Short mmCIF file of C-alpha atoms in Angstrom, two decimals:
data_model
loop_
_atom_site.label_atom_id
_atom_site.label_comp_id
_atom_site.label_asym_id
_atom_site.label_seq_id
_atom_site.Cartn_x
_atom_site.Cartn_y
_atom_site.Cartn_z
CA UNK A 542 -1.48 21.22 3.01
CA UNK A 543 1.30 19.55 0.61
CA UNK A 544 1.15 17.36 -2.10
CA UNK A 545 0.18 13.33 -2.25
CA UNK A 546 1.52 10.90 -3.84
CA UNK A 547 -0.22 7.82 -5.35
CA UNK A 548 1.34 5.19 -6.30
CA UNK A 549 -0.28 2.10 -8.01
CA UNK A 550 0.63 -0.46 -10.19
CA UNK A 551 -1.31 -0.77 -13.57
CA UNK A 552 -3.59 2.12 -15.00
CA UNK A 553 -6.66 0.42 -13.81
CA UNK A 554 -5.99 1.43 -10.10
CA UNK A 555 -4.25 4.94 -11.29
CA UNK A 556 -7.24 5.88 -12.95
CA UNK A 557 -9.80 4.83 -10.33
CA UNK A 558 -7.86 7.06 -7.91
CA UNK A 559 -7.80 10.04 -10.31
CA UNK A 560 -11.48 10.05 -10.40
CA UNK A 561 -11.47 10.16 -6.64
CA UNK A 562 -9.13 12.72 -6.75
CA UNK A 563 -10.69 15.24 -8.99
CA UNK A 564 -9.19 14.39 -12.63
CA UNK A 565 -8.35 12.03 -15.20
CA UNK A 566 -5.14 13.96 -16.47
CA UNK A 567 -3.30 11.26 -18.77
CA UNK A 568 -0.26 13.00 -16.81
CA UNK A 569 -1.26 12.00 -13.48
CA UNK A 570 -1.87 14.85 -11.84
CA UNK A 571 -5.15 15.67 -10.37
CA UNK A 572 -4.12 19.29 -8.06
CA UNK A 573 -2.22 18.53 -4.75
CA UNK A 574 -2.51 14.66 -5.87
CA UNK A 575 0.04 13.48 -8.05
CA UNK A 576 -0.73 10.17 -9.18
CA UNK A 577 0.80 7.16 -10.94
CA UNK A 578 0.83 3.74 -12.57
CA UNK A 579 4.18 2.69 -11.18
CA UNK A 580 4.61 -1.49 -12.66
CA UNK A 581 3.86 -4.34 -10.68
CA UNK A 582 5.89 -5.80 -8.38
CA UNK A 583 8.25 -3.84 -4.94
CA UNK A 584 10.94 -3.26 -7.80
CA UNK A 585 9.16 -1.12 -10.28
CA UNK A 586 7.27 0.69 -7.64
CA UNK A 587 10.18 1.85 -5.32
CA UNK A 588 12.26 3.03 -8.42
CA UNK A 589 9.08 4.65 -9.31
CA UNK A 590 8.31 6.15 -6.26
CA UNK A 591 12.15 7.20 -6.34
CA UNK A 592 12.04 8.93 -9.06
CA UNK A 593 8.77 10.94 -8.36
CA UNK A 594 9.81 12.13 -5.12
CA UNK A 595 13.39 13.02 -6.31
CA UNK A 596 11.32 15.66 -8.61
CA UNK A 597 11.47 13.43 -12.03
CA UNK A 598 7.75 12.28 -11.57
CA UNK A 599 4.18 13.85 -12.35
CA UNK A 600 3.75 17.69 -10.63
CA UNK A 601 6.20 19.35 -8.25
CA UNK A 602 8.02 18.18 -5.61
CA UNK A 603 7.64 17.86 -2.44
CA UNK A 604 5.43 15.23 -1.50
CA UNK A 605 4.00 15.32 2.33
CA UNK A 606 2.74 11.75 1.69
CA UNK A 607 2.90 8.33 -0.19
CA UNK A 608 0.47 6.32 -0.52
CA UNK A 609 0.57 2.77 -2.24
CA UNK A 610 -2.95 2.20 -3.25
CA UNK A 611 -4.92 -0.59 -5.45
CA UNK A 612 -6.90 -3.84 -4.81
CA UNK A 613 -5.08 -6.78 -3.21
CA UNK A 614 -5.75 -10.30 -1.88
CA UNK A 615 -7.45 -10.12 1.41
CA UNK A 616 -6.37 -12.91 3.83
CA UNK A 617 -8.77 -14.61 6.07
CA UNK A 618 -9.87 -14.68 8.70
CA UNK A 619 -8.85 -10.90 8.66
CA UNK A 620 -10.47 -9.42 5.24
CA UNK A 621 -12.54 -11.12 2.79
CA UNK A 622 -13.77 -9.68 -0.61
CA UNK A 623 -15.81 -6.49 -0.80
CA UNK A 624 -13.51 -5.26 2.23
CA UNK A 625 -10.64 -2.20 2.19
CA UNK A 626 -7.74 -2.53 3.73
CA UNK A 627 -5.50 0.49 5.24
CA UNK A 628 -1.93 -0.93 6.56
CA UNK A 629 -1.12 -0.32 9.89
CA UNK A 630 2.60 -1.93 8.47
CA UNK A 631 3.92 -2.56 4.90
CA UNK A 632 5.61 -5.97 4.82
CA UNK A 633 8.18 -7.63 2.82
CA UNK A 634 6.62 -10.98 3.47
CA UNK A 635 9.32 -13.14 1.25
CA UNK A 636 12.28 -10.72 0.89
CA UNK A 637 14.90 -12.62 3.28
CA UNK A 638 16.24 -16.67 3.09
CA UNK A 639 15.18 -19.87 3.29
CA UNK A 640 16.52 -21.16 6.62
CA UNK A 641 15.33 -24.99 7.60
CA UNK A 642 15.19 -25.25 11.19
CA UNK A 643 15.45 -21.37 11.76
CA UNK A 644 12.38 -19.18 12.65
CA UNK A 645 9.01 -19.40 11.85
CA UNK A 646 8.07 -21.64 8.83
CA UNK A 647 11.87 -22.11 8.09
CA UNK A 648 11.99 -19.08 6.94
CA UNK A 649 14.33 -15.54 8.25
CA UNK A 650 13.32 -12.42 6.78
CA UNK A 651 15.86 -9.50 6.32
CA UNK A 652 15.61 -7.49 9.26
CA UNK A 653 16.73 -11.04 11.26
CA UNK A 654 19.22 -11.51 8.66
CA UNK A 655 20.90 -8.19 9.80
CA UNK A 656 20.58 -6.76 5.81
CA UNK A 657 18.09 -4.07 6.82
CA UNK A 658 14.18 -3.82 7.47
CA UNK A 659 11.44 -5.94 6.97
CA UNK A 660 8.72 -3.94 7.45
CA UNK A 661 7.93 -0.02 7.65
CA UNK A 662 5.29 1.35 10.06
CA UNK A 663 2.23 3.56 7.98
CA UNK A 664 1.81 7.01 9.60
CA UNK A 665 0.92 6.32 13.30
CA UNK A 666 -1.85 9.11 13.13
CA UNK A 667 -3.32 9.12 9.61
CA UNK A 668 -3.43 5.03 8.94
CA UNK A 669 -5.86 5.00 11.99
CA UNK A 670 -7.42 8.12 11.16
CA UNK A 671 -8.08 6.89 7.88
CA UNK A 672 -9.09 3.40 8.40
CA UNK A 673 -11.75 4.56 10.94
CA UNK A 674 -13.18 6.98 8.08
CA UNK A 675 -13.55 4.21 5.87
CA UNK A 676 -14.53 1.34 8.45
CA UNK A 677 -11.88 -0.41 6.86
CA UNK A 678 -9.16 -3.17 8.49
CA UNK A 679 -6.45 -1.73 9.79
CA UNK A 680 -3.67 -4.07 9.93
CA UNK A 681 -0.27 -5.01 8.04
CA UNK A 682 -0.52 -6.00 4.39
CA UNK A 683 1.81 -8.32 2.82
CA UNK A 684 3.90 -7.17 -0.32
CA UNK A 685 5.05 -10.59 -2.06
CA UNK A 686 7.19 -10.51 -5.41
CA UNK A 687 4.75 -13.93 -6.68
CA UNK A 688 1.34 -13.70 -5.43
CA UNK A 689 0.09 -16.53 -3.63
CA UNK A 690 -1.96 -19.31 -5.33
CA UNK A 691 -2.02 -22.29 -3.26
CA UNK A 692 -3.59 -23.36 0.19
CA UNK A 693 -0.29 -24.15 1.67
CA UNK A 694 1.44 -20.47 0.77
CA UNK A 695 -1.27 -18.84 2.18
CA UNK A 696 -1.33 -20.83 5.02
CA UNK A 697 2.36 -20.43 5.21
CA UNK A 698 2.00 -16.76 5.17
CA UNK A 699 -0.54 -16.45 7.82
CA UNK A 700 1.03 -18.60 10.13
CA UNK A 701 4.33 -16.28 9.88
CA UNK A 702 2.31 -12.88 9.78
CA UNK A 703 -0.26 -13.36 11.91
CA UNK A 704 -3.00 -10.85 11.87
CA UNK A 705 -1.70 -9.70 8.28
CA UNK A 706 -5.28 -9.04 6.16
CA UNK A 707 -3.97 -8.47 2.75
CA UNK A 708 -1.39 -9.47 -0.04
CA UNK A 709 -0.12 -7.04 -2.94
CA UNK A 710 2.52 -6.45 -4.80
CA UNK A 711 3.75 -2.91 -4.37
CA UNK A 712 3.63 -1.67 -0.83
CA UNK A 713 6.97 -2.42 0.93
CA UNK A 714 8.44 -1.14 -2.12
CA UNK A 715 6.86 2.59 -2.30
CA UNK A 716 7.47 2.25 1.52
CA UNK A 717 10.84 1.76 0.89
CA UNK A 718 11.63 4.80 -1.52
CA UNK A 719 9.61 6.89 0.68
CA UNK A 720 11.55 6.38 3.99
CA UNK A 721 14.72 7.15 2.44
CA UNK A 722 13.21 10.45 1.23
CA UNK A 723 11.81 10.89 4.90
CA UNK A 724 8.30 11.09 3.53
CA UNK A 725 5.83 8.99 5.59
CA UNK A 726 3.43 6.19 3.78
CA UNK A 727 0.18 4.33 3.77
CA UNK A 728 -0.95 1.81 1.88
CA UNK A 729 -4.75 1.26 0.88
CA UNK A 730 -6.13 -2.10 -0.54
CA UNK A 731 -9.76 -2.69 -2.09
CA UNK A 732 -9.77 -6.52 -1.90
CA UNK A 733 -10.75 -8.15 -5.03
CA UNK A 734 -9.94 -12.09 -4.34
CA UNK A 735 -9.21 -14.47 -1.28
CA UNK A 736 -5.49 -15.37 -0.14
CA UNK A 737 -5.29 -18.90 -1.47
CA UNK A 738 -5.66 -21.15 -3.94
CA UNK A 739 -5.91 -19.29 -7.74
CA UNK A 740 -9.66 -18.97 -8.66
CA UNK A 741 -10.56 -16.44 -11.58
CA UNK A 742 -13.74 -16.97 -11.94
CA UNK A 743 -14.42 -15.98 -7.97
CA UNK A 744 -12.15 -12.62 -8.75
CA UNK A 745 -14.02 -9.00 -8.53
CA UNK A 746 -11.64 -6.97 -9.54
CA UNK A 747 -14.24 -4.43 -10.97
CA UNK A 748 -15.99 -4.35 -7.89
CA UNK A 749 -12.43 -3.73 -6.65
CA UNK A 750 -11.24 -1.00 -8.65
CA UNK A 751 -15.17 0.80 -7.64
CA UNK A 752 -14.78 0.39 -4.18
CA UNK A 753 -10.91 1.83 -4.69
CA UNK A 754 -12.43 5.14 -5.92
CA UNK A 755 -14.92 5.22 -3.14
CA UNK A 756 -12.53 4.72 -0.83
CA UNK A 757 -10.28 8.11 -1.68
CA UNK A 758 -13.66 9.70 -2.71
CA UNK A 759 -14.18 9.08 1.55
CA UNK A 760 -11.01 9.58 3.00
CA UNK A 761 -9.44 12.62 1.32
CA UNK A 762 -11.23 14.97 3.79
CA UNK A 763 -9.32 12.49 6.58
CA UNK A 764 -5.89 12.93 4.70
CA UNK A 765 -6.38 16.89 4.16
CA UNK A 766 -7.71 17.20 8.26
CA UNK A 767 -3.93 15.28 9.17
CA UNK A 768 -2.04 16.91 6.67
CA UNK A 769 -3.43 20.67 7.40
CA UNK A 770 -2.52 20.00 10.97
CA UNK A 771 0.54 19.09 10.11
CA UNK A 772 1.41 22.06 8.32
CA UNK A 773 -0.03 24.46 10.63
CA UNK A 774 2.30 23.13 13.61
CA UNK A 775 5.39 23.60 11.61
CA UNK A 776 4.18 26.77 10.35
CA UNK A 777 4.12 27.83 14.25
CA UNK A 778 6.64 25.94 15.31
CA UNK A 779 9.88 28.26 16.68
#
């Protein structure tokens, strides 16, 4: 089996996956699991994720996989708080232009806009795979560049991604690095608030960031099953 990597936003997340993983290096690196604290937000975590896969980050290169991790929004009905989250797609839910009149909510994202993609599928085998290890929702997170705080955004949002169960900050943007490397991705949320109006005192992001490290604690033997088979085919392959 290759290497992993991890890529979360703030050194909260990063260090709940390390002691998942099997280490706390201040590095990053926990064996075949490189992982890091990228910066919130799709633009600090695909130059991030960029510049780890291109050999600059924590460990060696290559990578096998990418995985955006950390604790998100969930978005009801779909996932409420105390719930994990594996993307069956990683979304660019507000990367496109306002256009009154035009598609849903007024609203035409960048794939419809002819500019590129939209959205990137997770790995067709392992997103399942994991998500059934973990009894978790498997469906497409959201990645938003301002997280939602209102009724009416979140309504907004699930009207024009239905069946979408979480919001973060970071996924389409690791996704995005990682496809132009040809690397495939998942993305894994521990859900520490509701979608929707901004309440702090109704956040758990401690119970988030626990449930995050029992979550890789869970589904690394998932990842290394997929992974091993992976490299055994191409080891055999003609």
């Amino acid at each position: 089996m290759g290497r992993v990597l991890v890529v979360t936003a703030v050194a909260a997340e990063r260090d709940a996956v390390l002691r998942a993983v099997g280490g706390a290096d201040p590095g990053g690196s926990a064996g075949r699991y490189a992982v890091l604290a990228a910066g919130a937000g799709p633009a600090a975590a695909a130059a991030a994720t960029a510049f780890a896969l291109a050999g600059s980050g924590p460990g060696p290169a290559p990578y096998d996989l990418v995985i955006s991790a950390g604790i998100g929004g969930g978005i009801a009905p779909h996932a409420a708080i105390g719930d994990t989250v594996v993307a069956s797609a990683l979304v660019a839910a507000d990367l496109g232009a306002q256009t009154p009149g035009e598609g849903p909510e007024g609203f035409t994202d960048l794939g419809a806009l002819g500019f590129g993609t939209a959205a990137y599928p997770a790995d067709p085998v392992l997103a399942p795979a994991v998500a059934a290890a973990l009894g978790a929702v498997h469906a497409p997170v959201l990645t938003v560049s301002t997280a939602t705080g209102t009724a009416a955004r979140a309504a907004e949002l699930a009207r024009r991604h239905p069946g979408a169960a979480a919001e973060a900050m970071e996924g389409f943007g690791v996704a995005e690095a990682a496809a132009r490397a040809g690397v495939p991705v998942l993305e894994i949320r521990t859900v520490s608030n509701a979608v929707g109006p901004r309440d702090r005192a109704a956040w758990r992001i401690g119970e988030a960031l626990t449930a995050l490290t029992e979550a890789f604690a869970r589904m690394v033997p998932a990842l290394e099953d997929g992974l091993g088979a992976r490299t055994a085919e191409r080891s055999t392959a003609p």
